[in-house]
């Protein structure tokens, strides 16, 4: 296939972007009183209002044409069919199978994967219920009060985000916490608050070779042995989640205490697998199953809905519109929900590791922008830090607002204020404030002509800044599952349009390799010849600090 940016569909969008440049959203809203209803979709407990985008019906039609040119439906079907769509790693991509609740078949190399999935889910359920009910006892016969999940990247960000998002569903009798950083500060500070006799470690690593995770796990094991004596303690205080049985056994964890998953589950798509064990421990298996069910509903929508009514497809194409036709290369994710505070970090990995690529799946360098820079913080805090740039800066930022309509917390008056702030931000970004409006306001406040002249440029908001608003009924396990799956599929669709393999992550390799060489230098207390002068100088300084 010729490069997507050479296609007639792409060229038509370029022309359309020029044509639409003189139609700010404010005008589009004035011309069409039904716009706020027209550009909406509702699915799986999520109401998406995408009317505050620089689009018309024609834009959407052209974007759908682009998705068709990129063969989206065929790629989606290939993924569902278990084809090796992760071509650089020669792997199928079947995280959808992990949450399959219906009759759909998922196969890898002709083999039905559902029996294995169900068997691991059953084991997770039995284990998490044993720990939560106090039937699983530690080495000294005490119940487990604290779980520490040790993992990094895809083996941590998802479960950590979900546990926090579902905090209202957690039992106070079992605290679940996460350690990922190889910086000893994180583990040491946490261990200082825990007792070995009542702590369970979940070592989560697909490969079971990751330096950070194994370093933390070894230190945790030593702490456990120091506190409880004897290797027998490990069997009651360590479980593993991995695809690598040999390495788990070598580490000293009983394979009976290992929960398996498979190479067709990508790290950042793995929270639905046994990697979600900390979630089941934190909120119970029933809630974990509801999370899977919510994702399943979104999967079925993604698989079955026509492109123009398909929520992940629409969200994805809007992102393509800005990245490739409106010079916006950054996406702010702003949950108006404190417990969704790790969602931006989770999506940062999901999106940037998936679509932060510069060559197509065939290895050809692209000539267009691919994945955006993703970042964010919960509102309303975010309003008091970086929103200035989104409103009046020189860069065009795409913003996704995520707003639950109902809170789990009953403090009077708080939730109305949260809702009001979120809706107001989206409104302000869209409509801005003209010079005439700013002038009128200054006059109303009694400013004299000279002051108005001086202040006016600062008080004007250009507006016409795009946002999506994702209204959730409430952050329940089901709605959360659907929300995460929505973003997963959005990322997939964008990867297809850009021609990428969204499921590899070769970009993280080089730094890892060099780190292991530098670690060798630090451990041998010598600086390897051939290092560049900067790195060599920094290694020597690091060595000097150890003396
Ligand atoms: C995600 C990546 C990466 C991975 C971590 C941890 O898609 O593959 O973030 O999850 O590097 O790897 P392990 O689970 O193998 O320890």
PDB file of N, CA and C in Angstrom, residues 7-58:
ATOM      1  N   UNK A   7      -2.463   9.193  -0.053  1.00  0.00           N
ATOM      2  CA  UNK A   7      -3.779   8.722  -0.510  1.00  0.00           C
ATOM      3  C   UNK A   7      -4.703   9.905  -0.807  1.00  0.00           C
ATOM      4  N   UNK A   8      -5.662   9.720  -1.718  1.00  0.00           N
ATOM      5  CA  UNK A   8      -6.647  10.783  -1.979  1.00  0.00           C
ATOM      6  C   UNK A   8      -7.399  11.171  -0.708  1.00  0.00           C
ATOM      7  N   UNK A   9      -7.652  10.199   0.179  1.00  0.00           N
ATOM      8  CA  UNK A   9      -8.396  10.506   1.422  1.00  0.00           C
ATOM      9  C   UNK A   9      -7.607  11.496   2.275  1.00  0.00           C
ATOM     10  N   UNK A  10      -6.298  11.325   2.334  1.00  0.00           N
ATOM     11  CA  UNK A  10      -5.434  12.225   3.114  1.00  0.00           C
ATOM     12  C   UNK A  10      -5.427  13.617   2.476  1.00  0.00           C
ATOM     13  N   UNK A  11      -5.263  13.622   1.168  1.00  0.00           N
ATOM     14  CA  UNK A  11      -5.198  14.915   0.447  1.00  0.00           C
ATOM     15  C   UNK A  11      -6.507  15.685   0.627  1.00  0.00           C
ATOM     16  N   UNK A  12      -7.624  14.938   0.605  1.00  0.00           N
ATOM     17  CA  UNK A  12      -8.924  15.593   0.767  1.00  0.00           C
ATOM     18  C   UNK A  12      -9.036  16.217   2.159  1.00  0.00           C
ATOM     19  N   UNK A  13      -8.485  15.539   3.153  1.00  0.00           N
ATOM     20  CA  UNK A  13      -8.522  16.085   4.512  1.00  0.00           C
ATOM     21  C   UNK A  13      -7.641  17.332   4.625  1.00  0.00           C
ATOM     22  N   UNK A  14      -6.496  17.307   3.933  1.00  0.00           N
ATOM     23  CA  UNK A  14      -5.628  18.505   3.955  1.00  0.00           C
ATOM     24  C   UNK A  14      -6.381  19.706   3.382  1.00  0.00           C
ATOM     25  N   UNK A  15      -7.047  19.477   2.266  1.00  0.00           N
ATOM     26  CA  UNK A  15      -7.807  20.567   1.644  1.00  0.00           C
ATOM     27  C   UNK A  15      -8.943  21.032   2.559  1.00  0.00           C
ATOM     28  N   UNK A  16      -9.613  20.052   3.151  1.00  0.00           N
ATOM     29  CA  UNK A  16     -10.736  20.360   4.035  1.00  0.00           C
ATOM     30  C   UNK A  16     -10.272  21.174   5.255  1.00  0.00           C
ATOM     31  N   UNK A  17      -9.090  20.827   5.785  1.00  0.00           N
ATOM     32  CA  UNK A  17      -8.572  21.569   6.949  1.00  0.00           C
ATOM     33  C   UNK A  17      -8.373  23.035   6.571  1.00  0.00           C
ATOM     34  N   UNK A  18      -7.876  23.282   5.368  1.00  0.00           N
ATOM     35  CA  UNK A  18      -7.710  24.666   4.909  1.00  0.00           C
ATOM     36  C   UNK A  18      -9.071  25.347   4.797  1.00  0.00           C
ATOM     37  N   UNK A  19     -10.033  24.637   4.224  1.00  0.00           N
ATOM     38  CA  UNK A  19     -11.368  25.230   4.028  1.00  0.00           C
ATOM     39  C   UNK A  19     -12.029  25.567   5.355  1.00  0.00           C
ATOM     40  N   UNK A  20     -11.764  24.727   6.357  1.00  0.00           N
ATOM     41  CA  UNK A  20     -12.479  24.885   7.636  1.00  0.00           C
ATOM     42  C   UNK A  20     -11.791  25.889   8.566  1.00  0.00           C
ATOM     43  N   UNK A  21     -10.589  26.326   8.160  1.00  0.00           N
ATOM     44  CA  UNK A  21      -9.797  27.173   9.060  1.00  0.00           C
ATOM     45  C   UNK A  21     -10.539  28.445   9.465  1.00  0.00           C
ATOM     46  N   UNK A  22     -11.434  28.917   8.612  1.00  0.00           N
ATOM     47  CA  UNK A  22     -12.149  30.163   8.927  1.00  0.00           C
ATOM     48  C   UNK A  22     -13.488  29.934   9.620  1.00  0.00           C
ATOM     49  N   UNK A  23     -13.712  28.733  10.105  1.00  0.00           N
ATOM     50  CA  UNK A  23     -14.986  28.451  10.784  1.00  0.00           C
ATOM     51  C   UNK A  23     -14.733  28.043  12.223  1.00  0.00           C
ATOM     52  N   UNK A  24     -14.572  29.016  13.100  1.00  0.00           N
ATOM     53  CA  UNK A  24     -14.339  28.638  14.493  1.00  0.00           C
ATOM     54  C   UNK A  24     -15.546  27.896  15.067  1.00  0.00           C
ATOM     55  N   UNK A  25     -15.265  27.105  16.074  1.00  0.00           N
ATOM     56  CA  UNK A  25     -16.346  26.288  16.663  1.00  0.00           C
ATOM     57  C   UNK A  25     -17.496  27.143  17.166  1.00  0.00           C
ATOM     58  N   UNK A  26     -17.158  28.310  17.662  1.00  0.00           N
ATOM     59  CA  UNK A  26     -18.210  29.192  18.163  1.00  0.00           C
ATOM     60  C   UNK A  26     -19.237  29.469  17.059  1.00  0.00           C
ATOM     61  N   UNK A  27     -18.757  29.724  15.860  1.00  0.00           N
ATOM     62  CA  UNK A  27     -19.678  29.955  14.732  1.00  0.00           C
ATOM     63  C   UNK A  27     -20.461  28.691  14.416  1.00  0.00           C
ATOM     64  N   UNK A  28     -19.748  27.554  14.439  1.00  0.00           N
ATOM     65  CA  UNK A  28     -20.429  26.293  14.115  1.00  0.00           C
ATOM     66  C   UNK A  28     -21.562  26.024  15.099  1.00  0.00           C
ATOM     67  N   UNK A  29     -21.341  26.351  16.363  1.00  0.00           N
ATOM     68  CA  UNK A  29     -22.413  26.170  17.363  1.00  0.00           C
ATOM     69  C   UNK A  29     -23.572  27.126  17.087  1.00  0.00           C
ATOM     70  N   UNK A  30     -23.246  28.340  16.692  1.00  0.00           N
ATOM     71  CA  UNK A  30     -24.326  29.310  16.419  1.00  0.00           C
ATOM     72  C   UNK A  30     -25.148  28.896  15.201  1.00  0.00           C
ATOM     73  N   UNK A  31     -24.449  28.363  14.199  1.00  0.00           N
ATOM     74  CA  UNK A  31     -25.152  27.969  12.959  1.00  0.00           C
ATOM     75  C   UNK A  31     -26.035  26.746  13.154  1.00  0.00           C
ATOM     76  N   UNK A  32     -25.661  25.893  14.102  1.00  0.00           N
ATOM     77  CA  UNK A  32     -26.381  24.621  14.262  1.00  0.00           C
ATOM     78  C   UNK A  32     -26.751  24.416  15.731  1.00  0.00           C
ATOM     79  N   UNK A  33     -27.980  24.807  16.092  1.00  0.00           N
ATOM     80  CA  UNK A  33     -28.370  24.694  17.509  1.00  0.00           C
ATOM     81  C   UNK A  33     -28.375  23.247  18.013  1.00  0.00           C
ATOM     82  N   UNK A  34     -28.418  22.278  17.116  1.00  0.00           N
ATOM     83  CA  UNK A  34     -28.454  20.867  17.551  1.00  0.00           C
ATOM     84  C   UNK A  34     -27.056  20.255  17.609  1.00  0.00           C
ATOM     85  N   UNK A  35     -26.024  21.083  17.395  1.00  0.00           N
ATOM     86  CA  UNK A  35     -24.665  20.534  17.323  1.00  0.00           C
ATOM     87  C   UNK A  35     -24.289  19.741  18.586  1.00  0.00           C
ATOM     88  N   UNK A  36     -24.680  20.291  19.734  1.00  0.00           N
ATOM     89  CA  UNK A  36     -24.331  19.662  21.017  1.00  0.00           C
ATOM     90  C   UNK A  36     -24.959  18.290  21.198  1.00  0.00           C
ATOM     91  N   UNK A  37     -25.977  17.985  20.414  1.00  0.00           N
ATOM     92  CA  UNK A  37     -26.584  16.638  20.463  1.00  0.00           C
ATOM     93  C   UNK A  37     -26.107  15.802  19.274  1.00  0.00           C
ATOM     94  N   UNK A  38     -25.840  16.497  18.170  1.00  0.00           N
ATOM     95  CA  UNK A  38     -25.495  15.779  16.945  1.00  0.00           C
ATOM     96  C   UNK A  38     -24.182  14.985  17.106  1.00  0.00           C
ATOM     97  N   UNK A  39     -23.193  15.643  17.679  1.00  0.00           N
ATOM     98  CA  UNK A  39     -21.882  14.988  17.771  1.00  0.00           C
ATOM     99  C   UNK A  39     -21.715  14.336  19.143  1.00  0.00           C
ATOM    100  N   UNK A  40     -22.544  13.333  19.383  1.00  0.00           N
ATOM    101  CA  UNK A  40     -22.469  12.600  20.653  1.00  0.00           C
ATOM    102  C   UNK A  40     -22.658  11.110  20.376  1.00  0.00           C
ATOM    103  N   UNK A  41     -22.170  10.317  21.303  1.00  0.00           N
ATOM    104  CA  UNK A  41     -22.384   8.861  21.245  1.00  0.00           C
ATOM    105  C   UNK A  41     -22.547   8.372  22.671  1.00  0.00           C
ATOM    106  N   UNK A  42     -23.341   7.352  22.857  1.00  0.00           N
ATOM    107  CA  UNK A  42     -23.494   6.794  24.204  1.00  0.00           C
ATOM    108  C   UNK A  42     -23.312   5.293  24.131  1.00  0.00           C
ATOM    109  N   UNK A  43     -22.488   4.771  25.019  1.00  0.00           N
ATOM    110  CA  UNK A  43     -22.160   3.353  24.951  1.00  0.00           C
ATOM    111  C   UNK A  43     -21.561   2.893  26.272  1.00  0.00           C
ATOM    112  N   UNK A  44     -22.012   1.774  26.779  1.00  0.00           N
ATOM    113  CA  UNK A  44     -21.397   1.118  27.949  1.00  0.00           C
ATOM    114  C   UNK A  44     -21.240   2.064  29.150  1.00  0.00           C
ATOM    115  N   UNK A  45     -22.235   2.904  29.382  1.00  0.00           N
ATOM    116  CA  UNK A  45     -22.153   3.799  30.538  1.00  0.00           C
ATOM    117  C   UNK A  45     -21.288   5.029  30.298  1.00  0.00           C
ATOM    118  N   UNK A  46     -20.913   5.264  29.048  1.00  0.00           N
ATOM    119  CA  UNK A  46     -20.081   6.435  28.708  1.00  0.00           C
ATOM    120  C   UNK A  46     -20.827   7.266  27.667  1.00  0.00           C
ATOM    121  N   UNK A  47     -20.997   8.544  27.975  1.00  0.00           N
ATOM    122  CA  UNK A  47     -21.612   9.466  27.026  1.00  0.00           C
ATOM    123  C   UNK A  47     -20.482  10.353  26.503  1.00  0.00           C
ATOM    124  N   UNK A  48     -20.225  10.250  25.218  1.00  0.00           N
ATOM    125  CA  UNK A  48     -19.141  11.032  24.615  1.00  0.00           C
ATOM    126  C   UNK A  48     -19.734  12.220  23.880  1.00  0.00           C
ATOM    127  N   UNK A  49     -19.408  13.414  24.353  1.00  0.00           N
ATOM    128  CA  UNK A  49     -19.790  14.639  23.638  1.00  0.00           C
ATOM    129  C   UNK A  49     -18.535  15.129  22.911  1.00  0.00           C
ATOM    130  N   UNK A  50     -18.541  14.979  21.599  1.00  0.00           N
ATOM    131  CA  UNK A  50     -17.368  15.431  20.834  1.00  0.00           C
ATOM    132  C   UNK A  50     -17.715  16.623  19.944  1.00  0.00           C
ATOM    133  N   UNK A  51     -18.770  17.346  20.376  1.00  0.00           N
ATOM    134  CA  UNK A  51     -19.208  18.489  19.570  1.00  0.00           C
ATOM    135  C   UNK A  51     -18.228  19.665  19.628  1.00  0.00           C
ATOM    136  N   UNK A  52     -17.389  19.697  20.697  1.00  0.00           N
ATOM    137  CA  UNK A  52     -16.460  20.828  20.821  1.00  0.00           C
ATOM    138  C   UNK A  52     -15.140  20.492  20.140  1.00  0.00           C
ATOM    139  N   UNK A  53     -15.274  20.068  18.911  1.00  0.00           N
ATOM    140  CA  UNK A  53     -14.102  19.817  18.067  1.00  0.00           C
ATOM    141  C   UNK A  53     -14.241  20.636  16.793  1.00  0.00           C
ATOM    142  N   UNK A  54     -13.120  20.886  16.163  1.00  0.00           N
ATOM    143  CA  UNK A  54     -13.135  21.681  14.920  1.00  0.00           C
ATOM    144  C   UNK A  54     -13.543  20.789  13.759  1.00  0.00           C
ATOM    145  N   UNK A  55     -14.791  20.371  13.792  1.00  0.00           N
ATOM    146  CA  UNK A  55     -15.247  19.428  12.767  1.00  0.00           C
ATOM    147  C   UNK A  55     -16.651  19.773  12.285  1.00  0.00           C
ATOM    148  N   UNK A  56     -16.970  19.237  11.116  1.00  0.00           N
ATOM    149  CA  UNK A  56     -18.338  19.240  10.599  1.00  0.00           C
ATOM    150  C   UNK A  56     -18.651  17.792  10.206  1.00  0.00           C
ATOM    151  N   UNK A  57     -19.866  17.581   9.741  1.00  0.00           N
ATOM    152  CA  UNK A  57     -20.232  16.240   9.251  1.00  0.00           C
ATOM    153  C   UNK A  57     -19.258  15.818   8.144  1.00  0.00           C
ATOM    154  N   UNK A  58     -18.867  16.801   7.334  1.00  0.00           N
ATOM    155  CA  UNK A  58     -17.963  16.480   6.222  1.00  0.00           C
ATOM    156  C   UNK A  58     -16.608  15.982   6.742  1.00  0.00           C
TER     157      UNK A  58
END
